[in-house]
Amino acid sequence: MEAQKPEWITQDEYAKVAEVSVSTIKRWAKKGYGPQPHRWGPRRVRYDKAEVLEYLRTGEKCAS
């Protein structure tokens, strides 16, 4: 069986779903809270949507 590819979302989309500001998302990432951000170059940051939703549902960091 083939592994399902993640659906990627931006910091803006993450902030909207979490109902917080983008600066809060950046602060969480810096402190190690929530899902691990994935850098796609110097300015492009994406998050695995499933990990974001799991974190918001449980409040626990996802295994990456």
Coordinates of C-alpha atoms in Angstrom, one line a residue:
M1 CA 0.0 0.0 0.0
E2 CA 1.3 3.4 -0.9
A3 CA 1.9 6.0 1.8
Q4 CA -0.4 9.0 1.5
K5 CA 1.4 12.3 0.6
P6 CA 0.9 15.1 3.0
E7 CA -1.2 18.1 2.2
W8 CA 0.9 21.2 2.8
I9 CA -0.4 24.5 4.2
T10 CA 1.2 27.9 4.7
Q11 CA 1.8 29.8 7.9
D12 CA -1.1 32.0 7.1
E13 CA -3.4 29.1 6.6
Y14 CA -2.2 27.5 9.9
A15 CA -2.8 30.8 11.7
K16 CA -6.3 31.0 10.3
V17 CA -7.2 27.4 11.3
A18 CA -5.7 27.9 14.8
E19 CA -7.4 31.4 15.1
V20 CA -4.1 33.0 16.1
S21 CA -1.7 35.5 14.4
V22 CA 1.2 34.4 12.1
S23 CA 3.6 35.8 14.7
T24 CA 2.1 33.3 17.2
I25 CA 2.7 30.5 14.8
K26 CA 6.3 31.6 14.4
R27 CA 6.8 31.9 18.1
W28 CA 5.3 28.4 18.7
A29 CA 7.7 27.0 16.0
K30 CA 10.7 28.7 17.7
K31 CA 9.8 27.3 21.1
G32 CA 9.1 23.8 19.6
Y33 CA 5.4 23.8 20.1
G34 CA 3.2 22.1 17.5
P35 CA 4.1 20.4 14.3
Q36 CA 7.5 20.8 12.8
P37 CA 7.7 23.5 10.1
H38 CA 9.2 22.4 6.7
R39 CA 11.4 25.0 4.9
W40 CA 11.1 25.0 1.1
G41 CA 13.8 27.6 0.6
P42 CA 14.8 30.7 2.6
R43 CA 11.3 32.2 2.8
R44 CA 8.8 29.4 2.1
V45 CA 7.6 27.6 5.2
R46 CA 4.9 24.9 5.0
Y47 CA 3.2 22.6 7.6
D48 CA 1.7 19.2 7.1
K49 CA -2.1 19.9 7.4
A50 CA -2.8 16.5 9.1
E51 CA -0.1 17.3 11.8
V52 CA -1.6 20.8 12.3
L53 CA -5.1 19.5 12.8
E54 CA -3.9 16.7 15.1
Y55 CA -1.9 19.2 17.2
L56 CA -4.9 21.5 17.5
R57 CA -7.2 18.6 18.4
T58 CA -4.9 17.1 21.0
G59 CA -2.5 19.8 22.0
E60 CA 0.4 17.3 21.7
K61 CA 3.3 17.5 19.4
C62 CA 3.2 15.0 16.5
A63 CA 6.0 12.5 15.9
S64 CA 7.9 13.7 12.9

